[in-house]
Short mmCIF file of C-alpha atoms in Angstrom, two decimals:
data_model
loop_
_atom_site.label_atom_id
_atom_site.label_comp_id
_atom_site.label_asym_id
_atom_site.label_seq_id
_atom_site.Cartn_x
_atom_site.Cartn_y
_atom_site.Cartn_z
CA UNK A 21 0.17 0.16 0.16
CA UNK A 22 1.69 3.49 -0.38
CA UNK A 23 1.69 5.82 1.67
CA UNK A 24 -0.24 8.90 0.48
CA UNK A 25 -3.33 7.55 -1.86
CA UNK A 26 -4.90 9.53 -4.29
CA UNK A 27 -7.82 8.74 -6.50
CA UNK A 28 -5.81 9.25 -10.27
CA UNK A 29 -9.05 10.77 -12.04
CA UNK A 30 -8.84 12.14 -14.19
CA UNK A 31 -11.20 14.29 -13.05
CA UNK A 32 -13.49 16.65 -16.53
CA UNK A 33 -16.07 19.39 -14.90
CA UNK A 34 -17.19 22.24 -16.79
CA UNK A 35 -16.03 26.07 -15.58
CA UNK A 36 -17.59 27.56 -12.23
CA UNK A 37 -18.01 24.03 -10.70
CA UNK A 38 -17.25 22.77 -7.28
CA UNK A 39 -14.68 19.73 -7.44
CA UNK A 40 -13.44 18.18 -4.14
CA UNK A 41 -10.00 15.28 -3.94
CA UNK A 42 -9.28 13.25 -1.16
CA UNK A 43 -6.24 11.65 -0.26
CA UNK A 44 -5.53 9.44 2.84
CA UNK A 45 -1.92 8.56 4.33
CA UNK A 46 -0.65 5.49 6.38
CA UNK A 47 2.02 7.02 8.34
CA UNK A 48 1.23 8.18 11.34
CA UNK A 49 4.46 9.76 11.76
CA UNK A 50 3.44 12.39 9.06
CA UNK A 51 3.26 15.44 10.94
CA UNK A 52 2.45 17.90 8.22
CA UNK A 53 0.67 17.99 4.60
CA UNK A 54 0.93 19.56 1.67
CA UNK A 55 -1.28 20.41 -2.20
CA UNK A 56 1.01 20.78 -4.57
CA UNK A 57 -0.21 21.31 -8.45
CA UNK A 58 1.55 20.09 -10.75
CA UNK A 59 0.99 21.54 -14.25
CA UNK A 60 1.74 19.04 -18.06
CA UNK A 61 5.46 18.81 -18.05
CA UNK A 62 6.84 21.13 -14.83
CA UNK A 63 7.95 20.89 -11.92
CA UNK A 64 5.00 20.88 -8.72
CA UNK A 65 4.36 24.02 -6.91
CA UNK A 66 3.44 24.38 -3.84
CA UNK A 67 -0.36 25.56 -3.61
CA UNK A 68 -1.55 25.01 0.49
CA UNK A 69 -0.44 24.09 3.20
CA UNK A 70 -2.83 21.84 5.14
CA UNK A 71 -4.17 22.47 9.15
CA UNK A 72 -6.30 20.23 10.82
CA UNK A 73 -8.61 23.47 11.22
CA UNK A 74 -8.24 23.27 7.82
CA UNK A 75 -8.12 26.63 6.08
CA UNK A 76 -8.65 28.41 2.74
CA UNK A 77 -7.40 30.34 0.31
CA UNK A 78 -9.43 32.03 -2.18
CA UNK A 79 -11.36 29.82 -3.52
CA UNK A 80 -9.30 26.48 -2.87
CA UNK A 81 -10.25 25.52 1.32
CA UNK A 82 -7.85 22.16 2.68
CA UNK A 83 -8.55 19.84 6.04
CA UNK A 84 -7.11 16.95 8.10
CA UNK A 85 -8.65 14.70 9.96
CA UNK A 86 -6.00 13.13 11.61
CA UNK A 87 -8.05 10.96 13.49
CA UNK A 88 -8.43 8.79 10.23
CA UNK A 89 -5.85 9.87 8.33
CA UNK A 90 -7.46 12.29 5.58
CA UNK A 91 -6.81 15.55 3.47
CA UNK A 92 -8.82 16.75 1.06
CA UNK A 93 -8.38 20.19 -1.09
CA UNK A 94 -12.13 21.87 -3.01
CA UNK A 95 -12.20 24.04 -5.68
CA UNK A 96 -14.87 26.47 -5.70
CA UNK A 97 -15.78 28.32 -9.08
CA UNK A 98 -13.39 26.59 -11.13
CA UNK A 99 -11.54 28.94 -13.17
CA UNK A 100 -9.87 26.79 -16.86
CA UNK A 101 -6.68 27.84 -15.12
CA UNK A 102 -7.16 25.14 -12.41
CA UNK A 103 -6.57 22.13 -14.86
CA UNK A 104 -3.88 20.53 -13.89
CA UNK A 105 -2.61 17.75 -10.98
CA UNK A 106 -2.77 17.30 -7.71
CA UNK A 107 -0.13 16.50 -5.56
CA UNK A 108 -1.75 15.41 -2.15
CA UNK A 109 1.86 15.55 0.22
CA UNK A 110 2.44 14.90 3.24
CA UNK A 111 5.69 15.59 5.33
CA UNK A 112 7.39 14.23 8.64
CA UNK A 113 10.57 15.38 9.97
CA UNK A 114 13.70 12.93 8.89
CA UNK A 115 16.81 14.14 10.87
CA UNK A 116 16.75 18.23 10.58
CA UNK A 117 15.09 18.12 8.07
CA UNK A 118 11.17 17.28 6.14
CA UNK A 119 10.66 14.45 4.02
CA UNK A 120 7.72 14.91 1.59
CA UNK A 121 5.87 11.65 0.13
CA UNK A 122 3.58 12.67 -2.85
CA UNK A 123 0.76 11.47 -3.79
CA UNK A 124 0.17 10.14 -7.72
CA UNK A 125 -1.98 13.14 -7.82
CA UNK A 126 -5.22 13.66 -9.07
CA UNK A 127 -5.59 15.02 -12.43
CA UNK A 128 -7.70 17.35 -12.91
CA UNK A 129 -9.46 19.29 -16.25
CA UNK A 130 -12.08 22.37 -16.39
CA UNK A 131 -13.69 22.57 -19.34
CA UNK A 132 -15.27 25.40 -20.77
CA UNK B 27 15.46 34.21 -12.01
CA UNK B 28 16.48 33.97 -8.63
CA UNK B 29 14.71 30.02 -8.56
CA UNK B 30 15.93 26.78 -8.41
CA UNK B 31 17.18 25.39 -11.54
CA UNK B 32 18.31 22.67 -13.39
CA UNK B 33 20.39 21.76 -16.46
CA UNK B 34 20.23 20.23 -18.51
CA UNK B 35 16.32 20.54 -18.95
CA UNK B 36 16.69 16.95 -21.35
CA UNK B 37 18.95 13.96 -21.73
CA UNK B 38 19.29 11.49 -23.90
CA UNK B 39 21.57 9.18 -22.99
CA UNK B 40 22.19 5.03 -24.21
CA UNK B 41 22.17 2.14 -21.60
CA UNK B 42 25.23 2.01 -20.12
CA UNK B 43 27.03 5.33 -20.26
CA UNK B 44 27.20 7.70 -17.73
CA UNK B 45 25.01 11.09 -17.37
CA UNK B 46 25.19 14.04 -14.33
CA UNK B 47 23.24 16.84 -13.48
CA UNK B 48 23.16 19.59 -12.07
CA UNK B 49 20.59 22.04 -9.66
CA UNK B 50 21.51 25.16 -8.52
CA UNK B 51 19.40 26.33 -6.01
CA UNK B 52 17.81 29.73 -4.64
CA UNK B 53 20.96 30.88 -3.14
CA UNK B 54 20.75 31.10 0.35
CA UNK B 55 18.36 27.95 0.55
CA UNK B 56 21.11 25.09 2.57
CA UNK B 57 19.10 22.31 2.28
CA UNK B 58 18.51 20.34 -1.08
CA UNK B 59 17.17 17.66 -2.02
CA UNK B 60 16.38 15.62 -5.06
CA UNK B 61 12.91 13.11 -6.43
CA UNK B 62 12.45 10.98 -9.37
CA UNK B 63 9.42 11.50 -11.36
CA UNK B 64 7.37 8.55 -13.46
CA UNK B 65 4.94 9.43 -15.46
CA UNK B 66 1.87 9.05 -13.44
CA UNK B 67 3.59 9.11 -10.29
CA UNK B 68 4.52 12.00 -7.92
CA UNK B 69 7.93 12.38 -6.63
CA UNK B 70 9.85 10.19 -4.57
CA UNK B 71 12.33 11.51 -2.29
CA UNK B 72 16.01 10.44 -4.07
CA UNK B 73 18.17 12.18 -1.41
CA UNK B 74 18.50 15.03 0.87
CA UNK B 75 22.39 17.80 1.90
CA UNK B 76 21.82 20.09 4.71
CA UNK B 77 24.68 22.15 3.44
CA UNK B 78 27.63 20.04 1.96
CA UNK B 79 26.26 16.98 4.34
CA UNK B 80 24.12 14.67 2.31
CA UNK B 81 22.31 13.38 5.61
CA UNK B 82 19.42 10.57 3.80
CA UNK B 83 19.67 8.96 0.66
CA UNK B 84 15.85 6.64 0.35
CA UNK B 85 17.28 3.38 -1.02
CA UNK B 86 15.73 3.75 -4.29
CA UNK B 87 19.02 5.44 -4.32
CA UNK B 88 21.54 2.32 -5.79
CA UNK B 89 24.24 2.00 -6.14
CA UNK B 90 24.89 3.50 -9.14
CA UNK B 91 23.67 7.18 -8.38
CA UNK B 92 25.67 9.03 -6.22
CA UNK B 93 25.83 12.95 -5.29
CA UNK B 94 27.03 15.38 -4.25
CA UNK B 95 27.18 19.29 -3.21
CA UNK B 96 30.34 19.96 -2.20
CA UNK B 97 30.75 23.52 -1.69
CA UNK B 98 26.47 23.79 0.16
CA UNK B 99 26.03 25.58 -3.04
CA UNK B 100 25.42 23.20 -6.16
CA UNK B 101 24.72 19.95 -5.91
CA UNK B 102 26.03 17.43 -9.40
CA UNK B 103 23.37 13.60 -9.23
CA UNK B 104 25.32 11.26 -11.28
CA UNK B 105 24.14 7.58 -12.78
CA UNK B 106 26.24 5.26 -13.88
CA UNK B 107 26.03 3.01 -16.76
CA UNK B 108 22.42 3.67 -17.15
CA UNK B 109 19.44 1.41 -17.13
CA UNK B 110 16.29 1.89 -19.53
CA UNK B 111 14.61 2.08 -16.28
CA UNK B 112 16.15 4.82 -15.11
CA UNK B 113 14.18 7.40 -17.60
CA UNK B 114 12.36 9.81 -15.57
CA UNK B 115 12.18 12.86 -14.73
CA UNK B 116 14.96 14.12 -12.47
CA UNK B 117 13.38 16.70 -9.79
CA UNK B 118 16.14 19.23 -7.39
CA UNK B 119 14.18 21.26 -4.03
CA UNK B 120 15.78 24.16 -1.95
CA UNK B 121 14.03 24.81 0.82
CA UNK B 122 15.64 26.72 4.31
CA UNK B 123 15.22 26.34 7.83
CA UNK B 124 13.51 29.42 8.76
CA UNK B 125 8.90 29.41 8.98
CA UNK B 126 7.14 26.69 6.66
CA UNK B 127 10.60 25.32 4.92
CA UNK B 128 8.85 25.23 1.49
CA UNK B 129 10.28 23.05 -0.70
CA UNK B 130 10.83 25.09 -3.69
CA UNK B 131 11.39 22.73 -7.32
CA UNK B 132 13.12 23.11 -9.91
CA UNK B 133 12.08 22.78 -13.41
CA UNK B 134 13.72 19.09 -13.67
CA UNK B 135 15.96 17.25 -15.95
CA UNK B 136 14.26 14.68 -18.57
CA UNK B 137 16.33 11.26 -18.36
CA UNK B 138 15.42 9.70 -21.45
CA UNK B 139 17.91 5.94 -21.85
CA UNK B 140 17.41 4.45 -25.61
#
């Protein structure tokens, strides 16, 4: 079983739709969580960190449930420019650094 | 551009050849990471440096792989006797201990082994 699991999609949604991605993690040592966005043939870029209290950044809302080891990302009013692969990431302390474990990604296509 | 840079961006090689990739991190970042990403998968951790010290290596890093960061600035990743299974995107990321320690990724080196 992979340490971070995501539904690979693809999710094809119309512009303006609300879409939700889910992710589960199996390593209880994971302490911090993130969503990264990766455009086709580009590098991953941090979208947002995920906190237990839930956090929102504009149209994006992330939620963490430590008891269920579950992470979610909600995108409201989706735009064409939101089309990308969304990577769920768990981070754990490894020595003095933070080691990131990535899910395989969920592919989103927003259609006009 | 003050982001992470990687060179070359693309590399095609024949099986059995050696290849070397370079990563230049963000200048004030003392932490540098190498990842490998294959099609349809997320990046997988390979190794990590703090300044010039290589502090952690994944079991994915076979003995054909070696990484260095001699002066605590740029890093190189060498693959000896390349195999077709080494074909992947090799990503470098850097971070600083301060704040949220966000890892910033470079554009990657796409390797194709024929």
